Amino acid sequence: MPLTVIVIGCEHSQGLSKKDDRPYNFAQVNYLGANDGWKSDKGACEAVGLKLKQIAMSPNPSLVAEFKKLADQFPLQAELHLDVDPDNPSRNIVVDIKPLQG
């Protein structure tokens, strides 16, 4: 089932770590989601509006290219299609984006 959100962009990082030159390659989608605030025994935050949220994305070059094609359209409402993260089966990652016509 896709996640329908207001996408504001993505980030793709690739290179070698400063510490030990180990390669890295990861990406994430930035989107607006409900600001749910928080509540604990010692306090609470009553939030109104939206806040920046992030979800991991496949660093596949073709998916990164799809986001680049949409660069001048952000923010846009879109369906983010999810699949199991092959590096961490307990979480999902974005594997496709489908803009919705407003």
JSON list of C-alpha atoms in Angstrom, two decimals:
[
{"chain": "A", "resi": 1, "resn": "MET", "atom": "CA", "xyz": [0.00, 0.00, 0.00]},
{"chain": "A", "resi": 2, "resn": "PRO", "atom": "CA", "xyz": [1.48, 3.37, -0.99]},
{"chain": "A", "resi": 3, "resn": "LEU", "atom": "CA", "xyz": [2.00, 6.27, 1.38]},
{"chain": "A", "resi": 4, "resn": "THR", "atom": "CA", "xyz": [0.25, 9.44, 0.12]},
{"chain": "A", "resi": 5, "resn": "VAL", "atom": "CA", "xyz": [2.09, 12.55, 1.31]},
{"chain": "A", "resi": 6, "resn": "ILE", "atom": "CA", "xyz": [3.28, 16.02, 0.31]},
{"chain": "A", "resi": 7, "resn": "VAL", "atom": "CA", "xyz": [6.84, 15.41, -0.89]},
{"chain": "A", "resi": 8, "resn": "ILE", "atom": "CA", "xyz": [9.27, 18.32, -0.58]},
{"chain": "A", "resi": 9, "resn": "GLY", "atom": "CA", "xyz": [12.37, 16.62, -1.96]},
{"chain": "A", "resi": 10, "resn": "CYS", "atom": "CA", "xyz": [14.98, 13.95, -1.37]},
{"chain": "A", "resi": 11, "resn": "GLU", "atom": "CA", "xyz": [18.61, 13.61, -0.36]},
{"chain": "A", "resi": 12, "resn": "HIS", "atom": "CA", "xyz": [21.14, 11.14, -1.79]},
{"chain": "A", "resi": 13, "resn": "SER", "atom": "CA", "xyz": [24.53, 10.73, -0.15]},
{"chain": "A", "resi": 14, "resn": "GLN", "atom": "CA", "xyz": [27.34, 8.64, -1.59]},
{"chain": "A", "resi": 15, "resn": "GLY", "atom": "CA", "xyz": [31.07, 8.54, -0.96]},
{"chain": "A", "resi": 16, "resn": "LEU", "atom": "CA", "xyz": [33.70, 7.35, 1.48]},
{"chain": "A", "resi": 17, "resn": "SER", "atom": "CA", "xyz": [33.53, 7.87, 5.24]},
{"chain": "A", "resi": 18, "resn": "LYS", "atom": "CA", "xyz": [36.01, 10.31, 6.78]},
{"chain": "A", "resi": 19, "resn": "LYS", "atom": "CA", "xyz": [36.86, 7.86, 9.54]},
{"chain": "A", "resi": 20, "resn": "ASP", "atom": "CA", "xyz": [37.89, 4.75, 7.65]},
{"chain": "A", "resi": 21, "resn": "ASP", "atom": "CA", "xyz": [37.15, 5.27, 3.94]},
{"chain": "A", "resi": 22, "resn": "ARG", "atom": "CA", "xyz": [34.29, 2.78, 4.04]},
{"chain": "A", "resi": 23, "resn": "PRO", "atom": "CA", "xyz": [31.86, 3.39, 1.17]},
{"chain": "A", "resi": 24, "resn": "TYR", "atom": "CA", "xyz": [28.35, 4.64, 1.87]},
{"chain": "A", "resi": 25, "resn": "ASN", "atom": "CA", "xyz": [25.33, 5.10, -0.38]},
{"chain": "A", "resi": 26, "resn": "PHE", "atom": "CA", "xyz": [21.95, 6.02, 1.09]},
{"chain": "A", "resi": 27, "resn": "ALA", "atom": "CA", "xyz": [18.97, 8.23, 0.33]},
{"chain": "A", "resi": 28, "resn": "GLN", "atom": "CA", "xyz": [15.89, 9.59, 2.05]},
{"chain": "A", "resi": 29, "resn": "VAL", "atom": "CA", "xyz": [12.66, 11.30, 1.07]},
{"chain": "A", "resi": 30, "resn": "ASN", "atom": "CA", "xyz": [11.63, 14.51, 2.82]},
{"chain": "A", "resi": 31, "resn": "TYR", "atom": "CA", "xyz": [7.88, 15.03, 3.20]},
{"chain": "A", "resi": 32, "resn": "LEU", "atom": "CA", "xyz": [5.36, 16.94, 5.27]},
{"chain": "A", "resi": 33, "resn": "GLY", "atom": "CA", "xyz": [3.38, 15.01, 7.83]},
{"chain": "A", "resi": 34, "resn": "ALA", "atom": "CA", "xyz": [1.11, 15.71, 10.75]},
{"chain": "A", "resi": 35, "resn": "ASN", "atom": "CA", "xyz": [2.79, 17.28, 13.75]},
{"chain": "A", "resi": 36, "resn": "ASP", "atom": "CA", "xyz": [1.43, 15.04, 16.47]},
{"chain": "A", "resi": 37, "resn": "GLY", "atom": "CA", "xyz": [3.18, 16.74, 19.35]},
{"chain": "A", "resi": 38, "resn": "TRP", "atom": "CA", "xyz": [3.92, 14.62, 22.41]},
{"chain": "A", "resi": 39, "resn": "LYS", "atom": "CA", "xyz": [2.76, 13.88, 25.92]},
{"chain": "A", "resi": 40, "resn": "SER", "atom": "CA", "xyz": [4.53, 12.51, 28.99]},
{"chain": "A", "resi": 41, "resn": "ASP", "atom": "CA", "xyz": [4.01, 12.45, 32.74]},
{"chain": "A", "resi": 42, "resn": "LYS", "atom": "CA", "xyz": [5.96, 15.70, 33.05]},
{"chain": "A", "resi": 43, "resn": "GLY", "atom": "CA", "xyz": [4.62, 17.75, 30.17]},
{"chain": "A", "resi": 44, "resn": "ALA", "atom": "CA", "xyz": [3.10, 17.92, 26.73]},
{"chain": "A", "resi": 45, "resn": "CYS", "atom": "CA", "xyz": [3.43, 19.64, 23.39]},
{"chain": "A", "resi": 46, "resn": "GLU", "atom": "CA", "xyz": [0.21, 20.53, 21.61]},
{"chain": "A", "resi": 47, "resn": "ALA", "atom": "CA", "xyz": [1.23, 20.86, 17.97]},
{"chain": "A", "resi": 48, "resn": "VAL", "atom": "CA", "xyz": [-0.69, 22.42, 15.09]},
{"chain": "A", "resi": 49, "resn": "GLY", "atom": "CA", "xyz": [0.14, 22.05, 11.43]},
{"chain": "A", "resi": 50, "resn": "LEU", "atom": "CA", "xyz": [2.74, 20.02, 9.62]},
{"chain": "A", "resi": 51, "resn": "LYS", "atom": "CA", "xyz": [6.37, 19.09, 10.22]},
{"chain": "A", "resi": 52, "resn": "LEU", "atom": "CA", "xyz": [9.25, 17.67, 8.21]},
{"chain": "A", "resi": 53, "resn": "LYS", "atom": "CA", "xyz": [9.38, 13.89, 8.23]},
{"chain": "A", "resi": 54, "resn": "GLN", "atom": "CA", "xyz": [11.82, 11.55, 6.53]},
{"chain": "A", "resi": 55, "resn": "ILE", "atom": "CA", "xyz": [11.72, 8.00, 5.24]},
{"chain": "A", "resi": 56, "resn": "ALA", "atom": "CA", "xyz": [14.54, 5.92, 3.81]},
{"chain": "A", "resi": 57, "resn": "MET", "atom": "CA", "xyz": [14.63, 5.58, 0.05]},
{"chain": "A", "resi": 58, "resn": "SER", "atom": "CA", "xyz": [16.40, 3.18, -2.29]},
{"chain": "A", "resi": 59, "resn": "PRO", "atom": "CA", "xyz": [19.57, 4.85, -3.63]},
{"chain": "A", "resi": 60, "resn": "ASN", "atom": "CA", "xyz": [18.89, 3.24, -7.01]},
{"chain": "A", "resi": 61, "resn": "PRO", "atom": "CA", "xyz": [20.11, 5.71, -9.69]},
{"chain": "A", "resi": 62, "resn": "SER", "atom": "CA", "xyz": [16.86, 5.46, -11.66]},
{"chain": "A", "resi": 63, "resn": "LEU", "atom": "CA", "xyz": [14.78, 6.41, -8.60]},
{"chain": "A", "resi": 64, "resn": "VAL", "atom": "CA", "xyz": [17.11, 9.32, -7.77]},
{"chain": "A", "resi": 65, "resn": "ALA", "atom": "CA", "xyz": [16.72, 10.42, -11.42]},
{"chain": "A", "resi": 66, "resn": "GLU", "atom": "CA", "xyz": [12.91, 10.36, -11.08]},
{"chain": "A", "resi": 67, "resn": "PHE", "atom": "CA", "xyz": [13.16, 12.73, -8.11]},
{"chain": "A", "resi": 68, "resn": "LYS", "atom": "CA", "xyz": [15.50, 15.01, -10.08]},
{"chain": "A", "resi": 69, "resn": "LYS", "atom": "CA", "xyz": [12.94, 15.19, -12.91]},
{"chain": "A", "resi": 70, "resn": "LEU", "atom": "CA", "xyz": [10.37, 16.45, -10.38]},
{"chain": "A", "resi": 71, "resn": "ALA", "atom": "CA", "xyz": [12.71, 19.03, -8.78]},
{"chain": "A", "resi": 72, "resn": "ASP", "atom": "CA", "xyz": [10.85, 22.10, -10.06]},
{"chain": "A", "resi": 73, "resn": "GLN", "atom": "CA", "xyz": [7.47, 20.71, -8.95]},
{"chain": "A", "resi": 74, "resn": "PHE", "atom": "CA", "xyz": [8.16, 20.31, -5.22]},
{"chain": "A", "resi": 75, "resn": "PRO", "atom": "CA", "xyz": [6.20, 20.47, -3.00]},
{"chain": "A", "resi": 76, "resn": "LEU", "atom": "CA", "xyz": [3.84, 18.00, -4.62]},
{"chain": "A", "resi": 77, "resn": "GLN", "atom": "CA", "xyz": [1.35, 15.42, -3.49]},
{"chain": "A", "resi": 78, "resn": "ALA", "atom": "CA", "xyz": [2.54, 11.95, -4.42]},
{"chain": "A", "resi": 79, "resn": "GLU", "atom": "CA", "xyz": [2.25, 8.29, -3.66]},
{"chain": "A", "resi": 80, "resn": "LEU", "atom": "CA", "xyz": [5.43, 6.80, -2.26]},
{"chain": "A", "resi": 81, "resn": "HIS", "atom": "CA", "xyz": [5.58, 3.10, -3.02]},
{"chain": "A", "resi": 82, "resn": "LEU", "atom": "CA", "xyz": [7.29, 1.08, -0.32]},
{"chain": "A", "resi": 83, "resn": "ASP", "atom": "CA", "xyz": [9.09, -2.25, -0.15]},
{"chain": "A", "resi": 84, "resn": "VAL", "atom": "CA", "xyz": [11.08, -4.12, 2.47]},
{"chain": "A", "resi": 85, "resn": "ASP", "atom": "CA", "xyz": [14.56, -2.70, 3.04]},
{"chain": "A", "resi": 86, "resn": "PRO", "atom": "CA", "xyz": [16.98, -5.46, 1.93]},
{"chain": "A", "resi": 87, "resn": "ASP", "atom": "CA", "xyz": [19.54, -4.26, 4.50]},
{"chain": "A", "resi": 88, "resn": "ASN", "atom": "CA", "xyz": [17.01, -4.18, 7.36]},
{"chain": "A", "resi": 89, "resn": "PRO", "atom": "CA", "xyz": [13.89, -6.34, 6.83]},
{"chain": "A", "resi": 90, "resn": "SER", "atom": "CA", "xyz": [12.17, -4.75, 9.85]},
{"chain": "A", "resi": 91, "resn": "ARG", "atom": "CA", "xyz": [11.65, -1.46, 7.98]},
{"chain": "A", "resi": 92, "resn": "ASN", "atom": "CA", "xyz": [10.33, -0.21, 4.64]},
{"chain": "A", "resi": 93, "resn": "ILE", "atom": "CA", "xyz": [12.04, 1.98, 2.07]},
{"chain": "A", "resi": 94, "resn": "VAL", "atom": "CA", "xyz": [10.67, 4.06, -0.80]},
{"chain": "A", "resi": 95, "resn": "VAL", "atom": "CA", "xyz": [11.14, 2.31, -4.15]},
{"chain": "A", "resi": 96, "resn": "ASP", "atom": "CA", "xyz": [8.99, 4.51, -6.42]},
{"chain": "A", "resi": 97, "resn": "ILE", "atom": "CA", "xyz": [7.23, 7.88, -6.55]},
{"chain": "A", "resi": 98, "resn": "LYS", "atom": "CA", "xyz": [4.01, 8.61, -8.44]},
{"chain": "A", "resi": 99, "resn": "PRO", "atom": "CA", "xyz": [2.91, 12.26, -8.49]},
{"chain": "A", "resi": 100, "resn": "LEU", "atom": "CA", "xyz": [-0.83, 12.77, -8.06]},
{"chain": "A", "resi": 101, "resn": "GLN", "atom": "CA", "xyz": [-2.70, 15.19, -10.27]},
{"chain": "A", "resi": 102, "resn": "GLY", "atom": "CA", "xyz": [-4.34, 17.96, -8.26]}
]
